Coordinates of C-alpha atoms and ligand atoms in Angstrom, one line a residue:
M1 CA -13.5 11.2 -11.3
N2 CA -12.6 11.9 -7.6
I3 CA -9.8 10.1 -6.1
L4 CA -9.1 10.3 -2.3
L5 CA -5.6 10.4 -1.2
T6 CA -4.9 9.7 2.4
G7 CA -1.7 11.2 3.4
G8 CA -1.8 13.2 0.2
A9 CA 0.1 16.1 1.5
G10 CA 3.3 13.7 2.0
Y11 CA 6.1 13.1 -0.3
I12 CA 4.7 10.6 -2.6
G13 CA 1.1 11.7 -2.1
S14 CA 1.8 15.2 -3.2
H15 CA 3.6 14.1 -6.4
T16 CA 0.8 11.6 -7.2
A17 CA -1.9 14.6 -6.7
V18 CA -0.1 16.3 -9.4
A19 CA 0.0 13.4 -11.6
L20 CA -3.7 12.8 -11.2
V21 CA -4.7 16.2 -12.1
E22 CA -2.4 16.1 -15.2
A23 CA -4.3 12.5 -16.1
G24 CA -7.7 14.3 -15.7
F25 CA -8.5 13.1 -12.2
R26 CA -9.6 15.4 -9.4
P27 CA -7.6 14.4 -6.3
I28 CA -9.0 15.3 -2.6
V29 CA -6.2 15.3 0.0
L30 CA -6.9 13.7 3.4
D31 CA -4.1 14.6 5.8
N32 CA -3.5 15.5 9.6
F33 CA -0.1 17.0 8.7
S34 CA 1.6 14.6 11.2
N35 CA 4.5 14.2 9.0
S36 CA 3.8 16.8 6.2
H37 CA 3.2 20.5 6.1
P38 CA 0.1 22.5 5.1
A39 CA 2.0 24.7 3.0
V40 CA 2.1 21.9 0.3
M41 CA -1.2 22.6 -0.7
E42 CA -0.4 26.2 -2.0
R43 CA 2.6 24.4 -3.9
L44 CA 0.1 21.9 -5.5
A45 CA -2.0 24.9 -6.5
R46 CA 0.7 26.6 -8.2
I47 CA 1.9 23.5 -10.1
T48 CA -1.5 22.3 -11.1
G49 CA -3.3 25.8 -11.4
T50 CA -6.2 24.3 -9.5
T51 CA -7.3 24.1 -5.9
I52 CA -7.2 20.7 -4.6
P53 CA -9.5 20.2 -1.9
L54 CA -8.4 19.4 1.5
E55 CA -9.8 17.3 4.2
R56 CA -8.0 17.7 7.4
G57 CA -8.2 15.1 10.0
D58 CA -7.1 11.5 11.0
V59 CA -7.7 8.5 9.1
L60 CA -8.1 6.8 12.5
D61 CA -11.3 8.5 13.0
T62 CA -13.7 6.1 11.1
P63 CA -17.0 8.2 11.3
W64 CA -15.3 11.2 9.9
V65 CA -13.7 9.2 7.2
E66 CA -17.2 7.9 6.3
S67 CA -18.4 11.3 6.1
V68 CA -15.7 12.4 3.7
L69 CA -16.4 9.4 1.5
R70 CA -20.1 10.2 1.6
Q71 CA -19.3 13.9 0.5
H72 CA -16.9 13.2 -2.3
R73 CA -17.8 9.7 -3.6
P74 CA -14.5 8.8 -4.7
V75 CA -13.8 6.3 -7.7
G76 CA -10.8 5.5 -6.0
V77 CA -8.8 5.9 -2.8
V78 CA -5.0 5.8 -2.5
H79 CA -3.9 4.7 1.1
F80 CA -0.6 6.5 1.6
A81 CA -1.1 7.7 5.1
A82 CA 1.3 5.9 7.5
D83 CA 4.6 6.2 9.4
K84 CA 7.5 5.0 7.8
A85 CA 10.8 5.3 9.9
V86 CA 12.3 2.0 10.4
G87 CA 14.4 2.9 13.6
E88 CA 11.5 4.6 15.1
S89 CA 9.3 1.6 14.6
V90 CA 11.6 -0.6 16.6
A91 CA 11.7 2.0 19.6
Q92 CA 8.0 2.7 19.4
P93 CA 6.2 -0.4 17.9
L94 CA 3.0 0.3 19.4
K95 CA 2.6 3.5 17.4
Y96 CA 3.4 1.7 14.2
F97 CA 0.7 -0.9 14.9
H98 CA -1.6 1.7 15.8
H99 CA -1.2 4.1 13.0
N100 CA -0.4 1.9 10.2
I101 CA -2.6 -1.3 10.8
G102 CA -5.3 0.7 12.9
G103 CA -5.3 3.5 10.1
A104 CA -5.8 0.9 7.4
V105 CA -8.6 -1.1 9.4
S106 CA -10.4 2.3 9.9
L107 CA -10.2 3.4 6.2
L108 CA -11.3 0.0 5.0
R109 CA -14.2 -0.3 7.6
A110 CA -15.3 3.3 6.4
M111 CA -15.1 2.2 2.8
E112 CA -17.1 -1.0 3.6
A113 CA -19.6 0.9 5.6
T114 CA -20.5 3.2 2.7
A115 CA -20.0 1.1 -0.2
S116 CA -23.6 -0.2 -0.3
E117 CA -25.1 3.2 -0.1
A118 CA -26.8 4.8 -3.1
D119 CA -24.6 6.3 -5.8
M120 CA -21.2 5.1 -4.1
P121 CA -18.8 3.8 -6.6
A122 CA -17.1 0.2 -6.2
P123 CA -14.7 0.1 -3.5
T124 CA -11.3 0.7 -5.5
L125 CA -8.2 0.9 -3.4
V126 CA -4.4 1.6 -4.1
F127 CA -2.2 0.5 -1.1
S128 CA 1.3 2.0 -0.5
S129 CA 3.2 -1.2 0.3
S130 CA 7.1 -1.6 0.4
A131 CA 9.8 -3.7 -0.8
T132 CA 10.5 -4.0 2.9
V133 CA 8.0 -7.0 3.0
Y134 CA 10.7 -9.1 0.9
G135 CA 13.0 -8.9 4.1
D136 CA 16.5 -10.1 3.2
P137 CA 15.8 -11.4 -0.2
A138 CA 17.6 -14.8 -1.2
S139 CA 18.6 -13.2 -4.8
V140 CA 18.0 -10.2 -7.0
P141 CA 16.2 -9.1 -8.9
I142 CA 13.1 -9.7 -6.8
T143 CA 9.7 -10.8 -8.4
E144 CA 6.3 -10.3 -6.7
D145 CA 6.1 -14.0 -5.7
F146 CA 9.3 -13.9 -3.7
P147 CA 8.6 -15.2 -0.1
R148 CA 7.7 -12.4 2.3
S149 CA 9.1 -11.6 5.6
H150 CA 9.9 -8.8 8.1
T151 CA 12.8 -7.5 10.0
N152 CA 11.2 -4.6 12.0
P153 CA 7.8 -3.4 13.1
Y154 CA 7.4 -1.0 10.3
G155 CA 7.8 -3.9 7.7
H156 CA 5.6 -5.9 10.0
T157 CA 2.8 -3.3 9.5
K158 CA 3.1 -3.4 5.8
L159 CA 2.9 -7.4 5.7
V160 CA -0.2 -7.3 7.9
V161 CA -1.8 -4.8 5.8
E162 CA -1.2 -6.7 2.7
D163 CA -2.7 -9.9 4.4
M164 CA -5.7 -7.9 5.5
L165 CA -6.3 -6.9 1.8
T166 CA -6.0 -10.5 0.6
A167 CA -8.7 -11.6 3.1
L168 CA -11.0 -8.9 2.6
N169 CA -10.6 -9.3 -1.3
A170 CA -11.5 -13.1 -0.8
A171 CA -14.6 -12.2 1.1
Q172 CA -15.5 -9.4 -0.8
P173 CA -14.6 -10.0 -4.6
N174 CA -16.2 -6.8 -5.9
W175 CA -13.4 -4.9 -4.1
R176 CA -10.7 -3.7 -6.5
I177 CA -7.3 -3.5 -4.9
A178 CA -3.8 -2.8 -6.1
T179 CA -0.8 -3.3 -3.9
L180 CA 2.2 -1.3 -4.8
R181 CA 5.4 -2.4 -3.4
Y182 CA 7.6 0.7 -3.7
F183 CA 11.5 0.4 -3.8
N184 CA 13.5 3.5 -3.0
P185 CA 11.6 6.6 -4.0
V186 CA 13.9 9.6 -4.4
G187 CA 14.0 12.9 -6.3
A188 CA 11.4 15.6 -6.6
H189 CA 9.1 17.4 -9.0
P190 CA 11.0 19.2 -11.6
S191 CA 9.5 22.6 -10.7
G192 CA 11.5 22.4 -7.1
L193 CA 8.2 23.3 -5.5
I194 CA 7.4 19.9 -3.9
G195 CA 9.9 17.5 -2.5
E196 CA 10.8 15.3 0.4
D197 CA 10.8 17.2 3.7
P198 CA 12.1 15.0 6.5
A199 CA 11.1 16.5 9.9
D200 CA 14.3 15.7 11.6
I201 CA 17.8 14.4 10.6
P202 CA 17.0 12.3 7.4
N203 CA 17.2 8.5 7.9
N204 CA 17.4 8.0 4.2
L205 CA 20.2 8.4 1.9
M206 CA 19.3 10.8 -0.7
P207 CA 17.9 13.4 1.5
Y208 CA 21.0 13.2 3.8
V209 CA 23.1 13.5 0.9
A210 CA 21.5 16.6 -0.2
Q211 CA 21.9 18.1 3.2
V212 CA 25.6 17.4 3.2
A213 CA 25.9 19.0 -0.2
I214 CA 24.2 22.2 1.0
G215 CA 26.4 22.2 4.1
R216 CA 24.0 21.2 6.8
H217 CA 26.0 18.2 7.7
E218 CA 29.8 17.7 7.5
A219 CA 29.9 14.2 6.0
L220 CA 27.7 11.4 5.0
S221 CA 28.3 8.2 7.1
V222 CA 28.3 5.2 4.6
F223 CA 26.8 2.3 6.6
G224 CA 29.2 -0.5 5.7
D225 CA 31.8 -1.0 2.8
D226 CA 32.2 -4.7 3.2
Y227 CA 28.9 -6.0 1.6
P228 CA 29.2 -8.6 -1.3
T229 CA 28.5 -5.9 -3.9
P230 CA 30.7 -4.5 -6.6
D231 CA 32.2 -1.6 -4.3
G232 CA 31.3 -3.0 -0.9
T233 CA 28.4 -0.6 -0.3
G234 CA 24.5 -1.3 -0.1
V235 CA 22.9 -1.5 -3.4
R236 CA 19.2 -0.3 -3.8
D237 CA 16.6 0.3 -6.7
Y238 CA 16.3 4.1 -6.3
I239 CA 13.2 5.3 -8.3
H240 CA 12.3 8.8 -9.3
V241 CA 9.2 10.1 -7.4
Q242 CA 7.7 11.3 -10.6
D243 CA 7.9 7.9 -12.2
L244 CA 6.2 6.3 -8.9
A245 CA 3.5 8.9 -9.1
A246 CA 2.9 7.9 -12.7
G247 CA 2.6 4.3 -11.4
H248 CA -0.1 5.2 -9.2
V249 CA -2.1 6.7 -11.9
A250 CA -1.4 3.6 -14.1
A251 CA -2.6 1.5 -11.2
L252 CA -5.9 3.3 -10.7
Q253 CA -6.6 3.3 -14.4
T254 CA -6.0 -0.4 -14.7
L255 CA -8.2 -1.1 -11.5
L256 CA -11.0 1.1 -12.9
N257 CA -10.8 -0.3 -16.7
K258 CA -10.1 -3.9 -15.8
G259 CA -11.6 -4.4 -12.5
K260 CA -9.1 -7.0 -11.1
S261 CA -6.9 -6.6 -8.0
F262 CA -3.2 -7.1 -8.4
T263 CA 0.1 -6.8 -6.7
V264 CA 3.3 -5.1 -8.3
N265 CA 6.5 -3.9 -7.7
L266 CA 7.4 -0.3 -8.6
G267 CA 11.0 0.0 -9.1
T268 CA 13.4 0.5 -12.2
G269 CA 15.0 -3.0 -12.3
R270 CA 18.5 -1.6 -11.8
G271 CA 20.5 -1.1 -8.6
H272 CA 23.0 1.6 -7.6
S273 CA 25.5 1.5 -4.6
V274 CA 25.7 4.1 -2.0
L275 CA 29.0 5.5 -3.5
E276 CA 27.4 5.7 -7.1
V277 CA 24.7 7.9 -5.5
V278 CA 27.2 10.1 -3.8
K279 CA 29.2 10.5 -7.1
A280 CA 25.8 11.3 -9.1
F281 CA 24.9 13.8 -6.5
E282 CA 28.3 15.6 -6.8
R283 CA 27.8 15.6 -10.6
A284 CA 24.2 17.1 -10.2
S285 CA 25.2 19.7 -7.5
G286 CA 28.7 20.7 -8.4
R287 CA 29.3 20.4 -4.8
P288 CA 31.5 17.9 -2.9
V289 CA 29.7 15.2 -0.9
P290 CA 32.4 14.2 1.9
Y291 CA 31.8 10.9 3.5
R292 CA 33.2 8.4 5.9
I293 CA 32.8 4.7 6.3
A294 CA 30.9 3.9 9.3
P295 CA 29.7 0.4 10.5
R296 CA 26.8 -1.3 8.9
R297 CA 23.3 -0.2 10.1
P298 CA 21.6 -3.1 11.9
G299 CA 18.8 -4.6 9.7
D300 CA 20.4 -3.4 6.3
V301 CA 20.3 -5.8 3.4
A302 CA 23.3 -5.9 1.0
Q303 CA 21.3 -5.5 -2.2
C304 CA 17.7 -5.1 -3.3
W305 CA 16.3 -4.3 -6.6
A306 CA 12.9 -5.1 -8.4
D307 CA 12.1 -7.2 -11.4
P308 CA 9.4 -4.6 -12.8
T309 CA 8.5 -6.9 -15.5
R310 CA 4.9 -7.6 -14.2
A311 CA 4.1 -3.8 -13.6
E312 CA 5.0 -3.1 -17.2
A313 CA 2.9 -6.0 -18.6
L314 CA 0.0 -5.3 -16.3
L315 CA -0.1 -1.4 -16.2
G316 CA 1.9 -0.5 -19.4
W317 CA 4.1 1.6 -16.9
K318 CA 7.8 1.6 -16.9
A319 CA 10.2 3.9 -14.7
Q320 CA 11.9 6.4 -17.2
R321 CA 14.2 8.6 -15.3
T322 CA 17.8 8.1 -14.6
L323 CA 19.8 8.5 -11.4
D324 CA 21.3 11.6 -12.6
E325 CA 17.8 13.1 -13.0
M326 CA 16.8 11.9 -9.6
C327 CA 19.8 13.8 -8.2
A328 CA 19.3 16.8 -10.1
D329 CA 15.7 17.1 -9.1
A330 CA 16.4 16.4 -5.5
W331 CA 19.1 19.2 -5.7
R332 CA 16.8 21.8 -7.1
W333 CA 14.4 21.0 -4.3
Q334 CA 16.9 21.2 -1.6
Q335 CA 18.5 24.4 -2.8
G336 CA 15.1 26.2 -3.3
N337 CA 13.8 25.0 0.0
P338 CA 16.8 24.6 2.3
N339 CA 14.2 24.0 5.4
G340 CA 11.7 22.4 3.4
Y341 CA 8.3 23.7 3.8
R342 CA 9.0 25.7 7.0
P343 CA 9.8 29.4 6.3
Ligands
UFG1 N1 22.9 4.7 4.0 C1 24.0 5.2 4.2 N2 24.0 6.3 5.0 C2 23.0 7.0 5.3 C3 21.7 6.5 5.1 C4 21.7 5.4 4.3 O1 25.1 4.5 4.0 O2 23.1 8.0 6.2 C5 22.7 3.5 2.9 C6 22.0 2.5 3.6 O3 23.0 1.5 4.3 C7 21.5 1.6 2.5 C8 21.2 2.7 1.2 O4 22.0 3.9 1.8 O5 22.5 0.7 1.8 C9 19.9 3.3 1.3 O6 19.3 3.5 2.6 P1 17.9 4.1 2.8 O7 17.7 4.4 4.2 O8 17.7 5.4 2.1 O9 16.8 3.2 2.2 P2 16.4 1.5 2.8 O10 16.8 0.8 1.6 O11 17.4 1.3 3.9 O12 15.0 1.9 3.3 C10 14.2 1.8 2.4 C11 12.8 2.5 2.9 C12 12.2 1.8 3.9 C13 12.0 0.3 3.4 C14 13.1 -0.2 2.9 C15 13.1 -1.6 2.4 O13 13.3 3.9 3.4 O14 11.1 2.4 4.4 O15 13.7 0.5 1.9 O16 12.2 -1.6 1.4 F1 11.7 -0.3 4.5

């Protein structure tokens, strides 16, 4: 029951690797460590008590990906590997089109080339998409049949890859494809051994808040307090990364058992404002999180949360963990690893 995880050393990939081992699968990590750290592999071994095989290289290298597929014959592939910083994608669009769309094309062509060979399992893919494909939603909660749009090159790449998968599946109905639209993943494994490790100053709220609580930054800038939300700050559907990891296991099991492709939201179905996150983090850490109100961040939407009904019906999966648990686990990781995976 080998499962290949492209970008498996990253934030969501590493938590999914643990969940897969616990569910009886054998994950194999494929990663070039462009936005992750090799030290994660030892942490995974400590948590799982098993050595997870590593294939170090680039998903853009199609012949090499083919050789990895031939060697491991995975019953499923989870494609996490991609760049994900919205602001960077505006400044460097070609990097995003190259890595995110080119990377998906390369992986899919490698899967296609090897699928017909003897002893290769039916092509089965889980794709990391994002709530970003809903653009600025007309209302909340968001169901999977809402219109899709994009407001930046990063979001555009997720949309294009979704469309590519639809076209591929129409041409080749034997492919089994799960498209998972993540809302806002936060938190860390309860061991505190793996977590989110932003290379630079974090773009996202929760890692920034954690770095303020530990004293690396003076204060959080709250991007706008004049949104049409209860306290004026942006509202998002924060989902514990452990729940998200469980969602990937459920998606793989559903693809393998039912053999049918699907698209689902992975969110909790409830939203929290920036100020609610700040208060929850102060409770979890026992530290103050000073903040100042700053102008709105260009491209931000007022509110975004999922209708997770379809995921529950199809996968038998539901997010369990509360915002307080998300903050407590993010804080444990931050305290134990003030510099992330770097010594
Ligand atoms: N925020 C702040 N200060 C910060 C960082 C964020 O006030 O320093 C606010 C934002 O304005 C927003 C909320 O906190 O209201 C959440 O912001 P994040 O950057 O953590 O998350 P986003 O919802 O903006 O972005 C996430 C993913 C993207 C994805 C997008 C839409 O990071 O990859 O959801 O799905 F595109």
